[in-house]
C-alpha cells in the first residue's frame, strides 16, 4: 500500500510524534519517517495488528525485525496507521540470501497459530489484500478460480489476462498432492528484505499465509526469476527443499492468478512469468 498523504496530525499526536516532521520513505510501502520511527498506512487493520503483535516478541537468527511502537493508549493501529522502529537498508538483488532469510524466519514462525482472518474468504468490494487471498486459494484448490467464479467474480478479459488463465489451467494439471504440512509463513519476501552492506538483513513487516515454508521460498524464486534478474541456477540451488518442484508450481500459479485478478497488473509483467513457468515445467 502506498500513499502520498502525510500521517494526520492526530495520528502523530497519538503516537507521541506531534513535534516531528514526516519524511517520505521509498522502501516502507508508503511509510513516513519521524526520527527513529516510521508511520505506515495499513491495508488491513486485522493483519497489521497481528503483524505488530508477532513482531513485538519474535526472535529470528540472522534477521533484524522492525519492532512495533504502540500508541500512547496502547493500540498497534491508529486510524489506519501503524508505527514501527526505523530499520536501515534497502532491497537488493541478493536472492539466495533472501531465500535463506525465509528459511530462518519460518523456523521461528513454525509454532505460531493460524490467525482467524486467514480462514476467511475474500469478500466484495475487494481490497488489495483480497486479491492475494483469492490468488493463493486459486493455486491450491482442485479447480483453480472455481470459488471466485461461483461467487460472481469477473476475470480479466485482456489478451494477457486470458493467456494467464490458460496457463493456470495447464499448470493445474501438473499438480500432485503434497504432504508437507502448512504453517504460518511470510508470502512476500522478494523486495521486502532490507540490506545495508554487511549488516544483518532487516524486515519491516510480515505478510501471513498458511502454507508450507518451501512454498514461500518458491514465491521468492519465482519473483526473482520473473522480475529480479536472477540467474537460472537459483532454481537448482534450492532443490533440496521439500517437494520443491510442486511448491514452485503452486508459486507460479499464485503469481499468475495475481496477474489475472489485480486491477493494476500490466502486460509487461507477464513475459517473465511465462518464462519462469516454462522453467518450472521442465523440472516436473
PDB file of C-alpha atoms in Angstrom:
ATOM      1  CA  UNK A   1       0.000   0.000   0.000  1.00  0.00           C
ATOM      2  CA  UNK A   2       1.390   3.432  -0.967  1.00  0.00           C
ATOM      3  CA  UNK A   3       0.212   6.950  -0.263  1.00  0.00           C
ATOM      4  CA  UNK A   4       1.386  10.499  -0.844  1.00  0.00           C
ATOM      5  CA  UNK A   5      -0.664  11.741   2.113  1.00  0.00           C
ATOM      6  CA  UNK A   6       1.274  12.562   5.255  1.00  0.00           C
ATOM      7  CA  UNK A   7       0.221  10.950   8.531  1.00  0.00           C
ATOM      8  CA  UNK A   8      -2.545  13.141  10.009  1.00  0.00           C
ATOM      9  CA  UNK A   9      -1.686  15.307  12.964  1.00  0.00           C
ATOM     10  CA  UNK A  10      -3.987  13.431  15.324  1.00  0.00           C
ATOM     11  CA  UNK A  11      -2.250  10.149  14.411  1.00  0.00           C
ATOM     12  CA  UNK A  12       1.175  11.652  15.065  1.00  0.00           C
ATOM     13  CA  UNK A  13      -0.092  13.025  18.370  1.00  0.00           C
ATOM     14  CA  UNK A  14      -1.483   9.641  19.452  1.00  0.00           C
ATOM     15  CA  UNK A  15       1.942   8.108  18.879  1.00  0.00           C
ATOM     16  CA  UNK A  16       3.639  10.994  20.683  1.00  0.00           C
ATOM     17  CA  UNK A  17       5.181  12.355  17.482  1.00  0.00           C
ATOM     18  CA  UNK A  18       3.474  15.739  17.166  1.00  0.00           C
ATOM     19  CA  UNK A  19       6.717  17.756  17.160  1.00  0.00           C
ATOM     20  CA  UNK A  20       8.468  15.723  14.409  1.00  0.00           C
ATOM     21  CA  UNK A  21       8.302  16.416  10.658  1.00  0.00           C
ATOM     22  CA  UNK A  22       7.444  13.377   8.498  1.00  0.00           C
ATOM     23  CA  UNK A  23       9.899  12.434   5.735  1.00  0.00           C
ATOM     24  CA  UNK A  24       8.648  10.144   2.959  1.00  0.00           C
ATOM     25  CA  UNK A  25      10.434   6.792   2.545  1.00  0.00           C
ATOM     26  CA  UNK A  26      10.642   4.679  -0.603  1.00  0.00           C
ATOM     27  CA  UNK A  27      11.058   1.187   0.863  1.00  0.00           C
ATOM     28  CA  UNK A  28       8.360   1.114   3.529  1.00  0.00           C
ATOM     29  CA  UNK A  29       5.200   0.823   1.422  1.00  0.00           C
ATOM     30  CA  UNK A  30       4.183   4.434   1.789  1.00  0.00           C
ATOM     31  CA  UNK A  31       5.879   4.937   5.152  1.00  0.00           C
ATOM     32  CA  UNK A  32       6.978   8.254   6.639  1.00  0.00           C
ATOM     33  CA  UNK A  33       9.995   8.539   8.907  1.00  0.00           C
ATOM     34  CA  UNK A  34       9.731  10.625  12.070  1.00  0.00           C
ATOM     35  CA  UNK A  35      13.004  10.470  13.946  1.00  0.00           C
ATOM     36  CA  UNK A  36      13.697   6.862  14.911  1.00  0.00           C
ATOM     37  CA  UNK A  37      10.272   5.504  13.907  1.00  0.00           C
ATOM     38  CA  UNK A  38       8.178   5.092  10.775  1.00  0.00           C
ATOM     39  CA  UNK A  39       4.438   5.636  10.355  1.00  0.00           C
ATOM     40  CA  UNK A  40       2.951   3.475   7.604  1.00  0.00           C
ATOM     41  CA  UNK A  41      -0.594   3.221   6.201  1.00  0.00           C
ATOM     42  CA  UNK A  42      -2.151  -0.217   6.647  1.00  0.00           C
ATOM     43  CA  UNK A  43      -4.229  -2.065   4.072  1.00  0.00           C
ATOM     44  CA  UNK A  44      -5.979  -4.282   6.607  1.00  0.00           C
ATOM     45  CA  UNK A  45      -6.381  -3.497  10.305  1.00  0.00           C
ATOM     46  CA  UNK A  46      -6.520  -7.134  11.494  1.00  0.00           C
ATOM     47  CA  UNK A  47      -3.381  -8.131   9.607  1.00  0.00           C
ATOM     48  CA  UNK A  48      -1.483  -5.037  10.716  1.00  0.00           C
ATOM     49  CA  UNK A  49      -2.352  -5.593  14.377  1.00  0.00           C
ATOM     50  CA  UNK A  50      -1.441  -9.289  14.095  1.00  0.00           C
ATOM     51  CA  UNK A  51       1.911  -8.484  12.484  1.00  0.00           C
ATOM     52  CA  UNK A  52       2.729  -5.921  15.163  1.00  0.00           C
ATOM     53  CA  UNK A  53       1.886  -8.320  17.983  1.00  0.00           C
ATOM     54  CA  UNK A  54       4.057 -11.072  16.469  1.00  0.00           C
ATOM     55  CA  UNK A  55       6.997  -8.768  15.713  1.00  0.00           C
ATOM     56  CA  UNK A  56       6.904  -7.449  19.257  1.00  0.00           C
ATOM     57  CA  UNK A  57       8.415 -10.662  20.638  1.00  0.00           C
ATOM     58  CA  UNK A  58       9.579 -12.788  17.672  1.00  0.00           C
ATOM     59  CA  UNK A  59      13.303 -13.554  17.572  1.00  0.00           C
ATOM     60  CA  UNK A  60      14.934 -14.823  14.362  1.00  0.00           C
ATOM     61  CA  UNK A  61      18.583 -15.802  13.981  1.00  0.00           C
ATOM     62  CA  UNK A  62      20.337 -13.553  11.481  1.00  0.00           C
ATOM     63  CA  UNK A  63      17.430 -11.179  10.956  1.00  0.00           C
ATOM     64  CA  UNK A  64      16.575  -7.720  12.289  1.00  0.00           C
ATOM     65  CA  UNK A  65      12.852  -7.176  12.758  1.00  0.00           C
ATOM     66  CA  UNK A  66      11.190  -3.790  12.973  1.00  0.00           C
ATOM     67  CA  UNK A  67       9.534  -3.666  16.385  1.00  0.00           C
ATOM     68  CA  UNK A  68       6.113  -2.067  16.723  1.00  0.00           C
ATOM     69  CA  UNK A  69       5.708   1.170  18.645  1.00  0.00           C
ATOM     70  CA  UNK A  70       2.389   1.346  20.444  1.00  0.00           C
ATOM     71  CA  UNK A  71       0.303   4.469  20.611  1.00  0.00           C
ATOM     72  CA  UNK A  72       0.009   6.276  23.919  1.00  0.00           C
ATOM     73  CA  UNK A  73      -3.251   4.401  24.549  1.00  0.00           C
ATOM     74  CA  UNK A  74      -1.657   1.006  23.790  1.00  0.00           C
ATOM     75  CA  UNK A  75      -3.040   0.476  20.284  1.00  0.00           C
ATOM     76  CA  UNK A  76      -0.967  -1.005  17.436  1.00  0.00           C
ATOM     77  CA  UNK A  77      -3.021   0.736  14.732  1.00  0.00           C
ATOM     78  CA  UNK A  78      -4.489   4.245  14.870  1.00  0.00           C
ATOM     79  CA  UNK A  79      -6.881   5.460  12.143  1.00  0.00           C
ATOM     80  CA  UNK A  80      -5.272   3.209   9.544  1.00  0.00           C
ATOM     81  CA  UNK A  81      -1.625   3.885  10.517  1.00  0.00           C
ATOM     82  CA  UNK A  82       0.931   1.720  12.307  1.00  0.00           C
ATOM     83  CA  UNK A  83       4.211   2.767  13.891  1.00  0.00           C
ATOM     84  CA  UNK A  84       7.490   0.805  13.839  1.00  0.00           C
ATOM     85  CA  UNK A  85      11.135   1.310  14.690  1.00  0.00           C
ATOM     86  CA  UNK A  86      13.136   2.547  11.695  1.00  0.00           C
ATOM     87  CA  UNK A  87      15.446  -0.026  10.077  1.00  0.00           C
ATOM     88  CA  UNK A  88      18.387   0.904   7.864  1.00  0.00           C
ATOM     89  CA  UNK A  89      18.802  -0.737   4.469  1.00  0.00           C
ATOM     90  CA  UNK A  90      17.098  -1.161   1.111  1.00  0.00           C
ATOM     91  CA  UNK A  91      16.132  -4.120  -1.124  1.00  0.00           C
ATOM     92  CA  UNK A  92      18.992  -5.597  -3.150  1.00  0.00           C
ATOM     93  CA  UNK A  93      19.159  -8.448  -5.701  1.00  0.00           C
ATOM     94  CA  UNK A  94      20.733 -10.831  -3.151  1.00  0.00           C
ATOM     95  CA  UNK A  95      18.217 -13.537  -3.978  1.00  0.00           C
ATOM     96  CA  UNK A  96      19.884 -16.528  -2.325  1.00  0.00           C
ATOM     97  CA  UNK A  97      20.237 -14.548   0.879  1.00  0.00           C
ATOM     98  CA  UNK A  98      16.522 -13.707   0.785  1.00  0.00           C
ATOM     99  CA  UNK A  99      15.675 -17.410   0.466  1.00  0.00           C
ATOM    100  CA  UNK A 100      17.991 -18.111   3.393  1.00  0.00           C
ATOM    101  CA  UNK A 101      16.231 -15.407   5.417  1.00  0.00           C
ATOM    102  CA  UNK A 102      12.937 -17.094   4.560  1.00  0.00           C
ATOM    103  CA  UNK A 103      14.076 -20.437   5.953  1.00  0.00           C
ATOM    104  CA  UNK A 104      15.332 -18.904   9.197  1.00  0.00           C
ATOM    105  CA  UNK A 105      12.204 -16.828   9.608  1.00  0.00           C
ATOM    106  CA  UNK A 106       9.882 -19.767   9.078  1.00  0.00           C
ATOM    107  CA  UNK A 107      11.774 -21.904  11.540  1.00  0.00           C
ATOM    108  CA  UNK A 108      10.888 -19.233  14.088  1.00  0.00           C
ATOM    109  CA  UNK A 109       7.237 -18.898  12.994  1.00  0.00           C
ATOM    110  CA  UNK A 110       6.568 -22.647  12.951  1.00  0.00           C
ATOM    111  CA  UNK A 111       4.899 -22.549  16.366  1.00  0.00           C
ATOM    112  CA  UNK A 112       2.546 -19.649  15.606  1.00  0.00           C
ATOM    113  CA  UNK A 113      -1.165 -20.380  15.414  1.00  0.00           C
ATOM    114  CA  UNK A 114      -3.200 -19.734  12.293  1.00  0.00           C
ATOM    115  CA  UNK A 115      -4.842 -16.302  12.513  1.00  0.00           C
ATOM    116  CA  UNK A 116      -8.606 -16.368  12.133  1.00  0.00           C
ATOM    117  CA  UNK A 117      -8.540 -13.951   9.187  1.00  0.00           C
ATOM    118  CA  UNK A 118      -6.578 -16.461   7.069  1.00  0.00           C
ATOM    119  CA  UNK A 119      -9.616 -18.746   7.119  1.00  0.00           C
ATOM    120  CA  UNK A 120     -11.989 -16.081   5.844  1.00  0.00           C
ATOM    121  CA  UNK A 121     -12.768 -15.896   2.099  1.00  0.00           C
ATOM    122  CA  UNK A 122     -12.323 -12.647   0.170  1.00  0.00           C
ATOM    123  CA  UNK A 123     -15.449 -10.518   0.072  1.00  0.00           C
ATOM    124  CA  UNK A 124     -16.653  -7.738  -2.152  1.00  0.00           C
ATOM    125  CA  UNK A 125     -15.872  -4.937  -2.544  1.00  0.00           C
ATOM    126  CA  UNK A 126     -12.355  -6.307  -2.983  1.00  0.00           C
ATOM    127  CA  UNK A 127      -9.328  -4.682  -1.428  1.00  0.00           C
ATOM    128  CA  UNK A 128      -5.727  -5.388  -2.435  1.00  0.00           C
ATOM    129  CA  UNK A 129      -5.411  -7.981   0.310  1.00  0.00           C
ATOM    130  CA  UNK A 130      -8.432  -9.868  -1.062  1.00  0.00           C
ATOM    131  CA  UNK A 131      -6.739 -10.207  -4.446  1.00  0.00           C
ATOM    132  CA  UNK A 132      -3.798 -12.021  -2.875  1.00  0.00           C
ATOM    133  CA  UNK A 133      -6.054 -14.194  -0.708  1.00  0.00           C
ATOM    134  CA  UNK A 134      -8.031 -15.214  -3.797  1.00  0.00           C
ATOM    135  CA  UNK A 135      -4.888 -15.857  -5.850  1.00  0.00           C
ATOM    136  CA  UNK A 136      -3.422 -18.000  -3.084  1.00  0.00           C
ATOM    137  CA  UNK A 137      -6.550 -20.142  -2.936  1.00  0.00           C
ATOM    138  CA  UNK A 138      -6.607 -20.461  -6.718  1.00  0.00           C
ATOM    139  CA  UNK A 139      -3.172 -22.088  -6.709  1.00  0.00           C
ATOM    140  CA  UNK A 140      -4.246 -24.792  -4.258  1.00  0.00           C
ATOM    141  CA  UNK A 141      -7.933 -25.527  -4.845  1.00  0.00           C
ATOM    142  CA  UNK A 142      -8.908 -28.503  -7.030  1.00  0.00           C
ATOM    143  CA  UNK A 143     -10.227 -26.318  -9.859  1.00  0.00           C
ATOM    144  CA  UNK A 144      -8.333 -23.001  -9.932  1.00  0.00           C
ATOM    145  CA  UNK A 145     -10.559 -19.919  -9.541  1.00  0.00           C
ATOM    146  CA  UNK A 146     -13.736 -22.007  -9.325  1.00  0.00           C
ATOM    147  CA  UNK A 147     -14.609 -20.481  -5.959  1.00  0.00           C
ATOM    148  CA  UNK A 148     -14.289 -16.985  -7.385  1.00  0.00           C
ATOM    149  CA  UNK A 149     -16.326 -17.723 -10.485  1.00  0.00           C
ATOM    150  CA  UNK A 150     -19.047 -19.246  -8.336  1.00  0.00           C
ATOM    151  CA  UNK A 151     -19.089 -16.022  -6.321  1.00  0.00           C
ATOM    152  CA  UNK A 152     -19.536 -13.983  -9.485  1.00  0.00           C
ATOM    153  CA  UNK A 153     -16.025 -12.546  -9.708  1.00  0.00           C
ATOM    154  CA  UNK A 154     -15.123 -11.033 -13.080  1.00  0.00           C
ATOM    155  CA  UNK A 155     -11.956 -12.442 -14.610  1.00  0.00           C
ATOM    156  CA  UNK A 156      -9.516 -10.280 -16.564  1.00  0.00           C
ATOM    157  CA  UNK A 157     -10.513 -10.298 -20.243  1.00  0.00           C
ATOM    158  CA  UNK A 158      -7.410  -8.654 -21.735  1.00  0.00           C
ATOM    159  CA  UNK A 159      -5.125 -10.740 -24.006  1.00  0.00           C
ATOM    160  CA  UNK A 160      -2.510 -11.175 -21.277  1.00  0.00           C
ATOM    161  CA  UNK A 161      -5.258 -11.960 -18.748  1.00  0.00           C
ATOM    162  CA  UNK A 162      -6.682 -14.696 -20.983  1.00  0.00           C
ATOM    163  CA  UNK A 163      -3.168 -16.043 -21.574  1.00  0.00           C
ATOM    164  CA  UNK A 164      -2.613 -16.178 -17.817  1.00  0.00           C
ATOM    165  CA  UNK A 165      -5.875 -18.052 -17.274  1.00  0.00           C
ATOM    166  CA  UNK A 166      -4.963 -20.598 -19.942  1.00  0.00           C
ATOM    167  CA  UNK A 167      -1.549 -21.086 -18.388  1.00  0.00           C
ATOM    168  CA  UNK A 168      -3.030 -21.538 -14.911  1.00  0.00           C
ATOM    169  CA  UNK A 169      -5.309 -24.261 -16.284  1.00  0.00           C
ATOM    170  CA  UNK A 170      -2.385 -26.045 -17.943  1.00  0.00           C
ATOM    171  CA  UNK A 171      -0.200 -25.881 -14.852  1.00  0.00           C
ATOM    172  CA  UNK A 172      -3.036 -27.149 -12.660  1.00  0.00           C
ATOM    173  CA  UNK A 173      -2.967 -30.485 -14.493  1.00  0.00           C
ATOM    174  CA  UNK A 174       0.656 -30.957 -13.399  1.00  0.00           C
ATOM    175  CA  UNK A 175      -0.056 -30.672  -9.689  1.00  0.00           C
ATOM    176  CA  UNK A 176       0.368 -33.652  -7.419  1.00  0.00           C
ATOM    177  CA  UNK A 177      -0.674 -33.934  -3.772  1.00  0.00           C
ATOM    178  CA  UNK A 178       1.872 -32.537  -1.323  1.00  0.00           C
ATOM    179  CA  UNK A 179       2.485 -33.886   2.172  1.00  0.00           C
ATOM    180  CA  UNK A 180       4.441 -31.040   3.762  1.00  0.00           C
ATOM    181  CA  UNK A 181       2.229 -29.537   6.494  1.00  0.00           C
ATOM    182  CA  UNK A 182       1.311 -25.855   6.306  1.00  0.00           C
ATOM    183  CA  UNK A 183       2.348 -23.312   8.892  1.00  0.00           C
ATOM    184  CA  UNK A 184       2.491 -19.548   9.270  1.00  0.00           C
ATOM    185  CA  UNK A 185       4.775 -18.140   6.560  1.00  0.00           C
ATOM    186  CA  UNK A 186       5.641 -14.748   5.090  1.00  0.00           C
ATOM    187  CA  UNK A 187       4.480 -14.928   1.473  1.00  0.00           C
ATOM    188  CA  UNK A 188       6.006 -11.733   0.046  1.00  0.00           C
ATOM    189  CA  UNK A 189       9.691 -11.586   0.935  1.00  0.00           C
ATOM    190  CA  UNK A 190      11.030 -10.663  -2.511  1.00  0.00           C
ATOM    191  CA  UNK A 191      11.741  -6.942  -2.484  1.00  0.00           C
ATOM    192  CA  UNK A 192      10.898  -6.510   1.195  1.00  0.00           C
ATOM    193  CA  UNK A 193      14.111  -7.696   2.884  1.00  0.00           C
ATOM    194  CA  UNK A 194      16.382  -4.717   3.559  1.00  0.00           C
ATOM    195  CA  UNK A 195      20.160  -4.941   3.192  1.00  0.00           C
ATOM    196  CA  UNK A 196      22.754  -2.465   4.453  1.00  0.00           C
ATOM    197  CA  UNK A 197      26.226  -3.665   3.492  1.00  0.00           C
ATOM    198  CA  UNK A 198      27.456  -6.360   5.868  1.00  0.00           C
ATOM    199  CA  UNK A 199      24.761  -5.657   8.452  1.00  0.00           C
ATOM    200  CA  UNK A 200      22.230  -8.326   9.332  1.00  0.00           C
ATOM    201  CA  UNK A 201      19.278  -8.219   6.891  1.00  0.00           C
ATOM    202  CA  UNK A 202      16.132  -6.482   8.121  1.00  0.00           C
ATOM    203  CA  UNK A 203      12.390  -6.977   7.711  1.00  0.00           C
ATOM    204  CA  UNK A 204       9.752  -4.326   8.351  1.00  0.00           C
ATOM    205  CA  UNK A 205       6.545  -6.371   8.267  1.00  0.00           C
ATOM    206  CA  UNK A 206       5.029  -9.869   7.998  1.00  0.00           C
ATOM    207  CA  UNK A 207       2.620 -10.838   5.210  1.00  0.00           C
ATOM    208  CA  UNK A 208       0.943 -14.003   6.559  1.00  0.00           C
ATOM    209  CA  UNK A 209      -0.093 -17.097   4.628  1.00  0.00           C
ATOM    210  CA  UNK A 210      -0.825 -20.626   5.860  1.00  0.00           C
ATOM    211  CA  UNK A 211       1.370 -22.700   3.541  1.00  0.00           C
ATOM    212  CA  UNK A 212       4.494 -24.902   3.648  1.00  0.00           C
ATOM    213  CA  UNK A 213       7.763 -22.983   4.128  1.00  0.00           C
ATOM    214  CA  UNK A 214       9.115 -24.280   0.810  1.00  0.00           C
ATOM    215  CA  UNK A 215       6.182 -22.607  -0.966  1.00  0.00           C
ATOM    216  CA  UNK A 216       7.186 -19.226   0.494  1.00  0.00           C
ATOM    217  CA  UNK A 217      10.745 -19.847  -0.720  1.00  0.00           C
ATOM    218  CA  UNK A 218       9.293 -20.780  -4.099  1.00  0.00           C
ATOM    219  CA  UNK A 219       7.461 -17.450  -4.349  1.00  0.00           C
ATOM    220  CA  UNK A 220      10.782 -15.656  -3.777  1.00  0.00           C
ATOM    221  CA  UNK A 221      12.451 -17.675  -6.529  1.00  0.00           C
ATOM    222  CA  UNK A 222       9.565 -17.170  -8.966  1.00  0.00           C
ATOM    223  CA  UNK A 223       9.598 -13.411  -8.333  1.00  0.00           C
ATOM    224  CA  UNK A 224      13.375 -13.192  -8.631  1.00  0.00           C
ATOM    225  CA  UNK A 225      13.443 -15.106 -11.919  1.00  0.00           C
ATOM    226  CA  UNK A 226      10.455 -13.294 -13.391  1.00  0.00           C
ATOM    227  CA  UNK A 227      11.299  -9.715 -12.477  1.00  0.00           C
ATOM    228  CA  UNK A 228      14.501  -9.579 -10.425  1.00  0.00           C
ATOM    229  CA  UNK A 229      17.146 -10.585 -12.955  1.00  0.00           C
ATOM    230  CA  UNK A 230      18.127 -13.728 -11.043  1.00  0.00           C
ATOM    231  CA  UNK A 231      20.280 -16.345 -12.758  1.00  0.00           C
ATOM    232  CA  UNK A 232      18.574 -19.579 -13.809  1.00  0.00           C
ATOM    233  CA  UNK A 233      20.686 -21.561 -11.336  1.00  0.00           C
ATOM    234  CA  UNK A 234      18.579 -20.167  -8.494  1.00  0.00           C
ATOM    235  CA  UNK A 235      16.024 -22.916  -9.194  1.00  0.00           C
ATOM    236  CA  UNK A 236      18.539 -25.702  -8.719  1.00  0.00           C
ATOM    237  CA  UNK A 237      20.390 -24.229  -5.768  1.00  0.00           C
ATOM    238  CA  UNK A 238      17.348 -24.744  -3.535  1.00  0.00           C
ATOM    239  CA  UNK A 239      16.228 -28.074  -4.989  1.00  0.00           C
ATOM    240  CA  UNK A 240      16.774 -29.852  -1.665  1.00  0.00           C
ATOM    241  CA  UNK A 241      13.753 -28.102  -0.166  1.00  0.00           C
ATOM    242  CA  UNK A 242      10.781 -30.439   0.430  1.00  0.00           C
ATOM    243  CA  UNK A 243       8.660 -31.151  -2.657  1.00  0.00           C
ATOM    244  CA  UNK A 244      10.424 -28.302  -4.437  1.00  0.00           C
ATOM    245  CA  UNK A 245       9.019 -28.677  -7.989  1.00  0.00           C
ATOM    246  CA  UNK A 246       5.447 -28.843  -6.700  1.00  0.00           C
ATOM    247  CA  UNK A 247       5.989 -25.814  -4.454  1.00  0.00           C
ATOM    248  CA  UNK A 248       7.408 -23.852  -7.391  1.00  0.00           C
ATOM    249  CA  UNK A 249       4.439 -24.925  -9.499  1.00  0.00           C
ATOM    250  CA  UNK A 250       1.981 -23.522  -6.977  1.00  0.00           C
ATOM    251  CA  UNK A 251       4.073 -20.380  -6.555  1.00  0.00           C
ATOM    252  CA  UNK A 252       3.903 -19.708 -10.309  1.00  0.00           C
ATOM    253  CA  UNK A 253       0.154 -20.337 -10.333  1.00  0.00           C
ATOM    254  CA  UNK A 254      -0.233 -17.934  -7.413  1.00  0.00           C
ATOM    255  CA  UNK A 255       1.598 -15.141  -9.222  1.00  0.00           C
ATOM    256  CA  UNK A 256      -0.300 -15.785 -12.453  1.00  0.00           C
ATOM    257  CA  UNK A 257      -3.578 -15.572 -10.532  1.00  0.00           C
ATOM    258  CA  UNK A 258      -2.473 -12.261  -9.005  1.00  0.00           C
ATOM    259  CA  UNK A 259      -1.760 -11.054 -12.542  1.00  0.00           C
ATOM    260  CA  UNK A 260      -5.296 -12.010 -13.599  1.00  0.00           C
ATOM    261  CA  UNK A 261      -7.034 -10.511 -10.585  1.00  0.00           C
ATOM    262  CA  UNK A 262      -5.092  -7.385  -9.663  1.00  0.00           C
ATOM    263  CA  UNK A 263      -6.509  -4.179 -11.195  1.00  0.00           C
ATOM    264  CA  UNK A 264      -3.039  -2.660 -11.533  1.00  0.00           C
ATOM    265  CA  UNK A 265      -1.473  -5.586 -13.414  1.00  0.00           C
ATOM    266  CA  UNK A 266       0.303  -4.630 -16.639  1.00  0.00           C
ATOM    267  CA  UNK A 267       1.012  -6.723 -19.761  1.00  0.00           C
ATOM    268  CA  UNK A 268       4.745  -6.125 -19.244  1.00  0.00           C
ATOM    269  CA  UNK A 269       4.712  -8.322 -16.128  1.00  0.00           C
ATOM    270  CA  UNK A 270       3.571 -11.455 -17.950  1.00  0.00           C
ATOM    271  CA  UNK A 271       6.556 -12.460 -20.164  1.00  0.00           C
ATOM    272  CA  UNK A 272       8.807 -13.024 -17.161  1.00  0.00           C
ATOM    273  CA  UNK A 273       6.166 -15.185 -15.511  1.00  0.00           C
ATOM    274  CA  UNK A 274       5.668 -17.215 -18.687  1.00  0.00           C
ATOM    275  CA  UNK A 275       9.399 -17.859 -18.921  1.00  0.00           C
ATOM    276  CA  UNK A 276       9.564 -18.927 -15.280  1.00  0.00           C
ATOM    277  CA  UNK A 277       6.548 -21.201 -15.752  1.00  0.00           C
ATOM    278  CA  UNK A 278       8.348 -22.925 -18.639  1.00  0.00           C
ATOM    279  CA  UNK A 279      11.417 -23.456 -16.448  1.00  0.00           C
ATOM    280  CA  UNK A 280       9.292 -24.946 -13.673  1.00  0.00           C
ATOM    281  CA  UNK A 281       7.520 -27.267 -16.115  1.00  0.00           C
ATOM    282  CA  UNK A 282      10.908 -28.553 -17.219  1.00  0.00           C
ATOM    283  CA  UNK A 283      11.669 -29.557 -13.607  1.00  0.00           C
ATOM    284  CA  UNK A 284       8.463 -31.603 -13.456  1.00  0.00           C
TER     285      UNK A 284
END
